[in-house]
């Protein structure tokens, strides 16, 4: 986490959390979701505006974390901006040399490879699940054929519970608010 973010958290400790305003698609792209976008439907049905500013993408990536509930968020100064996920919290890219890198730029050493009933390939690194980017499926196939990983079958419907992540923190928050009312 950036030092400037840590300082802001100390200076303003009671800033309300933000839900529904940021989405991550299955290709590792960030989407900003204004109120108009949100009224058109939940992510990924209503994606919003593709974030293309490289420095902002880097800032989000450096300050992207998970809470105890399994909800992923971007710590934007003192405010947690919870992320709506199209698929998984990370999207893995495979470099030509075989290096595995998250959409955030972090290099990882995956321990497990999974394939679901739709043919989607996932890697697990440090207990965090990520989808292999569609453009890297051929590299992934070559790595599997060479024996680097042995895919294990997994049901896509079980991924959230099995790998402790929440695809829609916004829905979780709405359910908690409704239950409290």
mmCIF file with all atom_site columns, N, CA, C and O in Angstrom, residues 82-100:
data_model
loop_
_atom_site.group_PDB
_atom_site.id
_atom_site.type_symbol
_atom_site.label_atom_id
_atom_site.label_alt_id
_atom_site.label_comp_id
_atom_site.label_asym_id
_atom_site.label_entity_id
_atom_site.label_seq_id
_atom_site.pdbx_PDB_ins_code
_atom_site.Cartn_x
_atom_site.Cartn_y
_atom_site.Cartn_z
_atom_site.occupancy
_atom_site.B_iso_or_equiv
_atom_site.pdbx_formal_charge
_atom_site.auth_seq_id
_atom_site.auth_comp_id
_atom_site.auth_asym_id
_atom_site.auth_atom_id
_atom_site.pdbx_PDB_model_num
ATOM 1  N N  . UNK A 1 82  ? -15.023 -0.649  -2.749  1.00 0.00 ? 82  UNK A N  1
ATOM 2  C CA . UNK A 1 82  ? -15.179 -2.076  -2.987  1.00 0.00 ? 82  UNK A CA 1
ATOM 3  C C  . UNK A 1 82  ? -15.380 -2.349  -4.470  1.00 0.00 ? 82  UNK A C  1
ATOM 4  O O  . UNK A 1 82  ? -16.020 -1.578  -5.175  1.00 0.00 ? 82  UNK A O  1
ATOM 5  N N  . UNK A 1 83  ? -14.803 -3.457  -4.925  1.00 0.00 ? 83  UNK A N  1
ATOM 6  C CA . UNK A 1 83  ? -14.740 -3.790  -6.350  1.00 0.00 ? 83  UNK A CA 1
ATOM 7  C C  . UNK A 1 83  ? -15.734 -4.897  -6.687  1.00 0.00 ? 83  UNK A C  1
ATOM 8  O O  . UNK A 1 83  ? -15.738 -5.958  -6.057  1.00 0.00 ? 83  UNK A O  1
ATOM 9  N N  . UNK A 1 84  ? -16.545 -4.636  -7.706  1.00 0.00 ? 84  UNK A N  1
ATOM 10 C CA . UNK A 1 84  ? -17.446 -5.637  -8.252  1.00 0.00 ? 84  UNK A CA 1
ATOM 11 C C  . UNK A 1 84  ? -16.631 -6.494  -9.223  1.00 0.00 ? 84  UNK A C  1
ATOM 12 O O  . UNK A 1 84  ? -15.934 -5.958  -10.092 1.00 0.00 ? 84  UNK A O  1
ATOM 13 N N  . UNK A 1 85  ? -16.690 -7.805  -9.072  1.00 0.00 ? 85  UNK A N  1
ATOM 14 C CA . UNK A 1 85  ? -15.885 -8.725  -9.879  1.00 0.00 ? 85  UNK A CA 1
ATOM 15 C C  . UNK A 1 85  ? -16.742 -9.441  -10.919 1.00 0.00 ? 85  UNK A C  1
ATOM 16 O O  . UNK A 1 85  ? -17.764 -10.029 -10.566 1.00 0.00 ? 85  UNK A O  1
ATOM 17 N N  . UNK A 1 86  ? -16.301 -9.418  -12.156 1.00 0.00 ? 86  UNK A N  1
ATOM 18 C CA . UNK A 1 86  ? -16.991 -10.218 -13.171 1.00 0.00 ? 86  UNK A CA 1
ATOM 19 C C  . UNK A 1 86  ? -16.736 -11.695 -12.939 1.00 0.00 ? 86  UNK A C  1
ATOM 20 O O  . UNK A 1 86  ? -17.613 -12.528 -13.125 1.00 0.00 ? 86  UNK A O  1
ATOM 21 N N  . UNK A 1 87  ? -15.521 -12.019 -12.538 1.00 0.00 ? 87  UNK A N  1
ATOM 22 C CA . UNK A 1 87  ? -15.181 -13.424 -12.338 1.00 0.00 ? 87  UNK A CA 1
ATOM 23 C C  . UNK A 1 87  ? -14.387 -13.626 -11.050 1.00 0.00 ? 87  UNK A C  1
ATOM 24 O O  . UNK A 1 87  ? -14.940 -14.004 -10.042 1.00 0.00 ? 87  UNK A O  1
ATOM 25 N N  . UNK A 1 88  ? -13.093 -13.372 -11.068 1.00 0.00 ? 88  UNK A N  1
ATOM 26 C CA . UNK A 1 88  ? -12.227 -13.622 -9.917  1.00 0.00 ? 88  UNK A CA 1
ATOM 27 C C  . UNK A 1 88  ? -11.523 -12.332 -9.491  1.00 0.00 ? 88  UNK A C  1
ATOM 28 O O  . UNK A 1 88  ? -11.473 -11.373 -10.260 1.00 0.00 ? 88  UNK A O  1
ATOM 29 N N  . UNK A 1 89  ? -10.931 -12.328 -8.289  1.00 0.00 ? 89  UNK A N  1
ATOM 30 C CA . UNK A 1 89  ? -10.267 -11.113 -7.818  1.00 0.00 ? 89  UNK A CA 1
ATOM 31 C C  . UNK A 1 89  ? -8.991  -10.765 -8.584  1.00 0.00 ? 89  UNK A C  1
ATOM 32 O O  . UNK A 1 89  ? -8.569  -9.615  -8.590  1.00 0.00 ? 89  UNK A O  1
ATOM 33 N N  . UNK A 1 90  ? -8.374  -11.756 -9.192  1.00 0.00 ? 90  UNK A N  1
ATOM 34 C CA . UNK A 1 90  ? -7.174  -11.517 -9.991  1.00 0.00 ? 90  UNK A CA 1
ATOM 35 C C  . UNK A 1 90  ? -7.367  -12.092 -11.387 1.00 0.00 ? 90  UNK A C  1
ATOM 36 O O  . UNK A 1 90  ? -8.110  -13.056 -11.581 1.00 0.00 ? 90  UNK A O  1
ATOM 37 N N  . UNK A 1 91  ? -6.675  -11.504 -12.333 1.00 0.00 ? 91  UNK A N  1
ATOM 38 C CA . UNK A 1 91  ? -6.605  -12.038 -13.695 1.00 0.00 ? 91  UNK A CA 1
ATOM 39 C C  . UNK A 1 91  ? -5.121  -12.229 -13.979 1.00 0.00 ? 91  UNK A C  1
ATOM 40 O O  . UNK A 1 91  ? -4.323  -11.291 -13.873 1.00 0.00 ? 91  UNK A O  1
ATOM 41 N N  . UNK A 1 92  ? -4.752  -13.479 -14.276 1.00 0.00 ? 92  UNK A N  1
ATOM 42 C CA . UNK A 1 92  ? -3.348  -13.813 -14.495 1.00 0.00 ? 92  UNK A CA 1
ATOM 43 C C  . UNK A 1 92  ? -2.955  -13.656 -15.948 1.00 0.00 ? 92  UNK A C  1
ATOM 44 O O  . UNK A 1 92  ? -3.700  -14.058 -16.839 1.00 0.00 ? 92  UNK A O  1
ATOM 45 N N  . UNK A 1 93  ? -1.768  -13.120 -16.155 1.00 0.00 ? 93  UNK A N  1
ATOM 46 C CA . UNK A 1 93  ? -1.140  -13.053 -17.477 1.00 0.00 ? 93  UNK A CA 1
ATOM 47 C C  . UNK A 1 93  ? 0.096   -13.932 -17.434 1.00 0.00 ? 93  UNK A C  1
ATOM 48 O O  . UNK A 1 93  ? 0.791   -13.994 -16.422 1.00 0.00 ? 93  UNK A O  1
ATOM 49 N N  . UNK A 1 94  ? 0.362   -14.625 -18.523 1.00 0.00 ? 94  UNK A N  1
ATOM 50 C CA . UNK A 1 94  ? 1.562   -15.444 -18.640 1.00 0.00 ? 94  UNK A CA 1
ATOM 51 C C  . UNK A 1 94  ? 2.486   -14.779 -19.642 1.00 0.00 ? 94  UNK A C  1
ATOM 52 O O  . UNK A 1 94  ? 2.133   -14.621 -20.812 1.00 0.00 ? 94  UNK A O  1
ATOM 53 N N  . UNK A 1 95  ? 3.661   -14.384 -19.179 1.00 0.00 ? 95  UNK A N  1
ATOM 54 C CA . UNK A 1 95  ? 4.656   -13.793 -20.068 1.00 0.00 ? 95  UNK A CA 1
ATOM 55 C C  . UNK A 1 95  ? 5.239   -14.879 -20.958 1.00 0.00 ? 95  UNK A C  1
ATOM 56 O O  . UNK A 1 95  ? 5.110   -16.081 -20.678 1.00 0.00 ? 95  UNK A O  1
ATOM 57 N N  . UNK A 1 96  ? 5.929   -14.461 -22.011 1.00 0.00 ? 96  UNK A N  1
ATOM 58 C CA . UNK A 1 96  ? 6.533   -15.434 -22.937 1.00 0.00 ? 96  UNK A CA 1
ATOM 59 C C  . UNK A 1 96  ? 7.509   -16.369 -22.234 1.00 0.00 ? 96  UNK A C  1
ATOM 60 O O  . UNK A 1 96  ? 7.621   -17.536 -22.594 1.00 0.00 ? 96  UNK A O  1
ATOM 61 N N  . UNK A 1 97  ? 8.198   -15.865 -21.224 1.00 0.00 ? 97  UNK A N  1
ATOM 62 C CA . UNK A 1 97  ? 9.171   -16.686 -20.508 1.00 0.00 ? 97  UNK A CA 1
ATOM 63 C C  . UNK A 1 97  ? 8.527   -17.569 -19.439 1.00 0.00 ? 97  UNK A C  1
ATOM 64 O O  . UNK A 1 97  ? 9.222   -18.277 -18.714 1.00 0.00 ? 97  UNK A O  1
ATOM 65 N N  . UNK A 1 98  ? 7.201   -17.518 -19.329 1.00 0.00 ? 98  UNK A N  1
ATOM 66 C CA . UNK A 1 98  ? 6.484   -18.346 -18.366 1.00 0.00 ? 98  UNK A CA 1
ATOM 67 C C  . UNK A 1 98  ? 6.181   -17.659 -17.047 1.00 0.00 ? 98  UNK A C  1
ATOM 68 O O  . UNK A 1 98  ? 5.504   -18.236 -16.188 1.00 0.00 ? 98  UNK A O  1
ATOM 69 N N  . UNK A 1 99  ? 6.664   -16.445 -16.857 1.00 0.00 ? 99  UNK A N  1
ATOM 70 C CA . UNK A 1 99  ? 6.365   -15.706 -15.630 1.00 0.00 ? 99  UNK A CA 1
ATOM 71 C C  . UNK A 1 99  ? 4.863   -15.444 -15.538 1.00 0.00 ? 99  UNK A C  1
ATOM 72 O O  . UNK A 1 99  ? 4.235   -15.081 -16.522 1.00 0.00 ? 99  UNK A O  1
ATOM 73 N N  . UNK A 1 100 ? 4.319   -15.645 -14.351 1.00 0.00 ? 100 UNK A N  1
ATOM 74 C CA . UNK A 1 100 ? 2.897   -15.396 -14.114 1.00 0.00 ? 100 UNK A CA 1
ATOM 75 C C  . UNK A 1 100 ? 2.783   -14.067 -13.372 1.00 0.00 ? 100 UNK A C  1
ATOM 76 O O  . UNK A 1 100 ? 3.436   -13.855 -12.354 1.00 0.00 ? 100 UNK A O  1
#
